[in-house]
Short mmCIF file of C-alpha atoms in Angstrom, two decimals:
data_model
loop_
_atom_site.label_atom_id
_atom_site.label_comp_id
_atom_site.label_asym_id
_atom_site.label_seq_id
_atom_site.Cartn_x
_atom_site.Cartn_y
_atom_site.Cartn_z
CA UNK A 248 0.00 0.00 0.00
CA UNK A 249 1.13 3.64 -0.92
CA UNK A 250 3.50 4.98 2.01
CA UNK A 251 3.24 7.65 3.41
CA UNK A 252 6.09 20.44 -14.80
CA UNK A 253 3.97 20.72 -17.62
CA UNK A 254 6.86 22.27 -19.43
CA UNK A 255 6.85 26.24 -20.09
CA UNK A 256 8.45 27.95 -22.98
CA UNK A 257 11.97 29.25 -21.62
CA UNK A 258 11.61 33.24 -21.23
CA UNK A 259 14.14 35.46 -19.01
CA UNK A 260 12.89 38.94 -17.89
CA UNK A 261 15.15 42.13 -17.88
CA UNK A 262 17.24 40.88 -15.08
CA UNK A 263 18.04 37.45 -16.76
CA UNK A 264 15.98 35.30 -14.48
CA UNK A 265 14.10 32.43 -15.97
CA UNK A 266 10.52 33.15 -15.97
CA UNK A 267 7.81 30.07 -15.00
CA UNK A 268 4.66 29.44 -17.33
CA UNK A 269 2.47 31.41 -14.84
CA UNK A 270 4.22 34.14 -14.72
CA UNK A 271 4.08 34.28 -18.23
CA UNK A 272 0.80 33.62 -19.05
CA UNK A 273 -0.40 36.33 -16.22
CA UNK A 274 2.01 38.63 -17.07
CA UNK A 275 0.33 38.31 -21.03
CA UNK A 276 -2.99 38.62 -19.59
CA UNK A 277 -2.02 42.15 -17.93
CA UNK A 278 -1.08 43.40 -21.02
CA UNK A 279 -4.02 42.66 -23.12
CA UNK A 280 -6.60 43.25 -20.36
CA UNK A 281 -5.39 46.33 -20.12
CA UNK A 282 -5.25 46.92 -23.79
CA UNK A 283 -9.07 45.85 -23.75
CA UNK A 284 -8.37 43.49 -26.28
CA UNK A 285 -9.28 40.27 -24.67
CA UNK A 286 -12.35 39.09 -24.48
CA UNK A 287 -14.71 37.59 -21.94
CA UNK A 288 -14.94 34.44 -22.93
CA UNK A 289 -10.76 34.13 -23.24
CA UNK A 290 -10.84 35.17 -19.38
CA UNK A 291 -13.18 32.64 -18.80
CA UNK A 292 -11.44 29.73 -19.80
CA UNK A 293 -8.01 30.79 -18.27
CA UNK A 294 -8.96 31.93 -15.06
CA UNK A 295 -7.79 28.43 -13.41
CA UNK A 296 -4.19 28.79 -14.45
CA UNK A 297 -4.22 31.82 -11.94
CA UNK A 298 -1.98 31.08 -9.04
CA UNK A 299 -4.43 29.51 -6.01
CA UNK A 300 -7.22 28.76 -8.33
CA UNK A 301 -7.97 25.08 -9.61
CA UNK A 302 -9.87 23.75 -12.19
CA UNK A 303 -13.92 22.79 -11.28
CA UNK A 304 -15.32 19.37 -9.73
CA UNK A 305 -18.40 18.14 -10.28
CA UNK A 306 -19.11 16.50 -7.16
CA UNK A 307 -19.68 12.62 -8.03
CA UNK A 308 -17.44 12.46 -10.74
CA UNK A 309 -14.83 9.98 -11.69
CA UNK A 310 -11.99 10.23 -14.34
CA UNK A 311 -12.40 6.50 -15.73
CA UNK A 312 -15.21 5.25 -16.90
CA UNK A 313 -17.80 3.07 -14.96
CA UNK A 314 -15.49 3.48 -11.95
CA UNK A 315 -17.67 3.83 -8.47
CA UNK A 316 -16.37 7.08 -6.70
CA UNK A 317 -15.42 7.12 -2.78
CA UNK A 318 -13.93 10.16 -1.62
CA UNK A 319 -10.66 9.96 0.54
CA UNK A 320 -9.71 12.08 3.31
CA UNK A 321 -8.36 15.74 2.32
CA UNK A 322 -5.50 14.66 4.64
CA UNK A 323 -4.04 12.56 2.22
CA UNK A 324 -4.00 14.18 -1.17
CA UNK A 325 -3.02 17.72 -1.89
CA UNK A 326 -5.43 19.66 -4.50
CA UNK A 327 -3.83 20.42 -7.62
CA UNK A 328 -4.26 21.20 -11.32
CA UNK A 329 -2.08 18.70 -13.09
CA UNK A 330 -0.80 18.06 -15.99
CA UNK A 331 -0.63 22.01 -15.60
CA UNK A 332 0.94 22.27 -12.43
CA UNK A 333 3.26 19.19 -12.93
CA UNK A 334 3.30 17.23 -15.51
CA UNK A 335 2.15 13.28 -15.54
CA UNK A 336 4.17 10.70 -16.85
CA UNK A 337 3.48 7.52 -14.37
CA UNK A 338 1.68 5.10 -13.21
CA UNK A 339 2.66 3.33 -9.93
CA UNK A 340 1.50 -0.48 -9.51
CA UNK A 341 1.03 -0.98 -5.77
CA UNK A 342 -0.87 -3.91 -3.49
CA UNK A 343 -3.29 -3.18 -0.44
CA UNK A 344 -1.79 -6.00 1.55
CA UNK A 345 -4.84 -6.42 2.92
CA UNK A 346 -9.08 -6.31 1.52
CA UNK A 347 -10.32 -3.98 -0.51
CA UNK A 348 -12.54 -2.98 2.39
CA UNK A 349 -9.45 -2.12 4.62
CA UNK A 350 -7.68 0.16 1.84
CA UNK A 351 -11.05 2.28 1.32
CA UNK A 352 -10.89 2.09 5.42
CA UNK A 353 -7.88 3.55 5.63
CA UNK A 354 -7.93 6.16 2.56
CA UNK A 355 -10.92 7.92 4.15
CA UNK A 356 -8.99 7.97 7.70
CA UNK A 357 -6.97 11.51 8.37
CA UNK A 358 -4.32 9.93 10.16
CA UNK A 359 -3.10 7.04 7.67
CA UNK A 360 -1.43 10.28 5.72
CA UNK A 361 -1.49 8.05 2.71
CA UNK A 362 -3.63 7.10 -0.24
CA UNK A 363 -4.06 6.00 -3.85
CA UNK A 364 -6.16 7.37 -6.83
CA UNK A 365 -7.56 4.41 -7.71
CA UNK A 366 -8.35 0.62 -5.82
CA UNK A 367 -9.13 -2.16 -8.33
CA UNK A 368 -10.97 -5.27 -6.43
CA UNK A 369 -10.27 -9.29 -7.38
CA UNK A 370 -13.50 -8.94 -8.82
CA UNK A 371 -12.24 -6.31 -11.57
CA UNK A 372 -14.35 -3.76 -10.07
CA UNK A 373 -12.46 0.10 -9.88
CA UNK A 374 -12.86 2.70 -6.82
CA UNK A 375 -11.77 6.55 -7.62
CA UNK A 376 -10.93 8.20 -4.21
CA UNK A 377 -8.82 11.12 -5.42
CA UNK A 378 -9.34 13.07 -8.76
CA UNK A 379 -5.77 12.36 -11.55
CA UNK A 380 -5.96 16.29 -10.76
CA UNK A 381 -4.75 15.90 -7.45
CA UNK A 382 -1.55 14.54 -5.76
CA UNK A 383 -2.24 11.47 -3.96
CA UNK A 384 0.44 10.66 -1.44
CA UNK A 385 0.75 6.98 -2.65
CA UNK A 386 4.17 6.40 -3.72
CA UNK A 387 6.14 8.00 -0.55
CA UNK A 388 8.54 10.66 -2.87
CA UNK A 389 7.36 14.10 -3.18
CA UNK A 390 8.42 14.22 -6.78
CA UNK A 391 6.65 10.40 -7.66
CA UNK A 392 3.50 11.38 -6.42
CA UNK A 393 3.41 15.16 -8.28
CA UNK A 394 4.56 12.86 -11.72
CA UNK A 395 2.16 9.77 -10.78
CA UNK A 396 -1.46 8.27 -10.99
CA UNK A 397 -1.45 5.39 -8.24
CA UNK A 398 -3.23 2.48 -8.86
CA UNK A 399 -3.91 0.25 -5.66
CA UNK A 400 -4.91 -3.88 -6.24
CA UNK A 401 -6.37 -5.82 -3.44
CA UNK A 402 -4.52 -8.28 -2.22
CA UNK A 403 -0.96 -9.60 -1.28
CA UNK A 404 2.54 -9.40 -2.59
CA UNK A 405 2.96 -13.19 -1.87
CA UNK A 406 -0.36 -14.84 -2.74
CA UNK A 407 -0.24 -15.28 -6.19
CA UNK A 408 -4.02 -16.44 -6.27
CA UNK A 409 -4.97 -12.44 -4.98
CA UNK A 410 -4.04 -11.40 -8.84
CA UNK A 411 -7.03 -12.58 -10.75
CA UNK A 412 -7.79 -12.30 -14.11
CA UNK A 413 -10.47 -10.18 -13.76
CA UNK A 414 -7.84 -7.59 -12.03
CA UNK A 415 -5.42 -7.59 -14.52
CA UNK A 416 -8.30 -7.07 -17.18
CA UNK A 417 -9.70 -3.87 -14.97
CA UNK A 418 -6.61 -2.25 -13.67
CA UNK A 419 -4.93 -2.52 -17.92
CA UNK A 420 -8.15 -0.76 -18.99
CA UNK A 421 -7.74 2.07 -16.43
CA UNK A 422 -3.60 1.92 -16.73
CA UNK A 423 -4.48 2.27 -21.04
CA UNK A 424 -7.07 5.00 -20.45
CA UNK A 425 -4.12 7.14 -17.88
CA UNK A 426 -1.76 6.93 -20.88
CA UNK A 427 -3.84 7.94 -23.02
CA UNK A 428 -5.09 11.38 -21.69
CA UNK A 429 -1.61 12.26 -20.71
CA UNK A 430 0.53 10.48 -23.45
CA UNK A 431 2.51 8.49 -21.20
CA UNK A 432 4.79 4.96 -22.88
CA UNK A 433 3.35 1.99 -22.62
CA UNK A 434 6.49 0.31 -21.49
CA UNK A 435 8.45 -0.54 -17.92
CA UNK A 436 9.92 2.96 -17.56
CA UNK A 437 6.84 4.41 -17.24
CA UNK A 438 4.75 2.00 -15.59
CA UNK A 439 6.11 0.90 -12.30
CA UNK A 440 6.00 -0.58 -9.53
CA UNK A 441 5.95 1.07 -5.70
CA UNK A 442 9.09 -1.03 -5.33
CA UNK A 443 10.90 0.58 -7.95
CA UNK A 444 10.53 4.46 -6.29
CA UNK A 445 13.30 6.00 -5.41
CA UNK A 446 13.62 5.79 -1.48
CA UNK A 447 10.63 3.72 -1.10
CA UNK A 448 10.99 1.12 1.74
CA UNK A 449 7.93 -0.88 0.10
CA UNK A 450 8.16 -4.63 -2.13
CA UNK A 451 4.57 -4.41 -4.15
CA UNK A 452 3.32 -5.23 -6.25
CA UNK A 453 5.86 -8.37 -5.53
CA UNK A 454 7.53 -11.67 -7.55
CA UNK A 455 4.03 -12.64 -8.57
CA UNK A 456 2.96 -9.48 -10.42
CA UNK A 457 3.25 -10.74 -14.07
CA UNK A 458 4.91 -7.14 -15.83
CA UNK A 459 5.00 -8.97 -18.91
CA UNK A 460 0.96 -9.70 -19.04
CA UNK A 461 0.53 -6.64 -17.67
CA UNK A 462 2.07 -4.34 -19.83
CA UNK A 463 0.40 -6.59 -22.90
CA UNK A 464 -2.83 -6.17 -21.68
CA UNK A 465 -2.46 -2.14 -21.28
CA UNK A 466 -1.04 -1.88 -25.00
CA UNK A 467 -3.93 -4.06 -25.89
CA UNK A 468 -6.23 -1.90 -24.40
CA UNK A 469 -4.89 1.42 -25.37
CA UNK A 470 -6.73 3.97 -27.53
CA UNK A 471 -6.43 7.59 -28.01
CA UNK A 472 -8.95 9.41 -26.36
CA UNK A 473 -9.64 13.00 -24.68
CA UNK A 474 -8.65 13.77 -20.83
CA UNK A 475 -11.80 13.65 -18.87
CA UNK A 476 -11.02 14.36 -15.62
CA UNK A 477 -14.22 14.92 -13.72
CA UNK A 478 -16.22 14.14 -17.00
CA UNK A 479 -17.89 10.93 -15.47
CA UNK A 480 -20.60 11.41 -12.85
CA UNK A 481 -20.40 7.68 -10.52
CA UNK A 482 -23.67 5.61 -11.35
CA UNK A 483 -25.86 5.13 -8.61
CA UNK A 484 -24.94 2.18 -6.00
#
């Protein structure tokens, strides 16, 4: 279980300093507000890439497709507005060690100071508990979780029998659907496991994960397709 930039244009200002992509794109703004030349409807759609705003949520709402939505505890994500704010370009493979009832458990509780995006059951079924907006703190590195979508699988690193077909199935699908919307490889670079963080004192998803199925099954299940974070309002239970 999970322990505890999109890139900007290089620009100096008169001083030589490197400015960042907010800076620029507010700093632009200025200029042609107060040359009244841009319209309404431009301010409308960039007012969330002002510093200490964030994109909407629609309350509900999930990022993949017929996943169920429970929230987690604000005490173990940080609200963000990636890829704008940092840029995406991993998924982390990690194991519950325990039920899928237990990791939802311990998601919603404050004082685990841990969580993952996503759960995916034996059964195949998917759980969304923090928006691919926001940083999870899943993959215990600062930097991994700002880059990373973490994807939690019930179970345990040394039962073999707790990766069923079903999960492999359900977690590619939702692995495919992450590389799509940000354009992240399908290969072992990019798709990892917790073990494989830098400074992480975890062993999921363990000698039984089968990378080689896995990473199949994800190219197999690729396909293009828009980001729709939010998008997806949770059916009814």
């Amino acid at each position: 279980m999970g322990a505890k930039k999109t890139n900007a244009a290089d620009a100096t200002d008169a001083r030589g300093r490197r400015l960042g992509r907010r800076a620029l794109l507010i700093g632009g703004a200025a200029v042609v507000v107060g040359g009244a030349a841009l319209e309404r409807s431009g301010l409308a759609r960039l007012w969330w890439r002002l510093p200490g705003a964030q994109k909407p949520r629609v309350a509900g709402a999930v990022d993949f497709v017929g996943a169920r939505w429970v929230a987690a505890s604000r005490a173990n994500y940080r609200p963000a507005d990636r890829p704008d704010d940092y840029r995406i370009d991993r998924v982390v493979v990690h194991v519950t060690q325990g039920s899928y009832a237990s990791a939802v458990r311990v998601f919603q509780d404050p004082g685990h100071g841990a969580a993952a995006h996503y759960i995916v059951g034996a059964d195949g079924n998917v759980t969304q508990m923090i928006r691919e907006l926001d940083v999870a703190f899943h993959a215990g590195n600062r930097a991994y979780n700002e880059r990373s979508v973490g994807i939690e699988h019930e179970g345990f690193v040394d039962d073999a029998s707790s990766f069923t077909d079903a999960m492999y199935a359900a977690s590619a699908r939702l692995t495919a659907g992450i590389c799509g919307r940000y354009g992240i490889s399908v290969d072992r670079e990019h798709i990892i496991g917790h073990v494989e963080v830098p400074g992480a004192d975890h062993t999921d998803p363990g000698p039984h994960w089968d990378w080689d199925r896995y990473i199949r099954l994800v190219r197999a299940a690729r396909t293009p397709r828009a980001r729709t974070t939010g998008a997806h309002p949770t059916a009814p239970a």
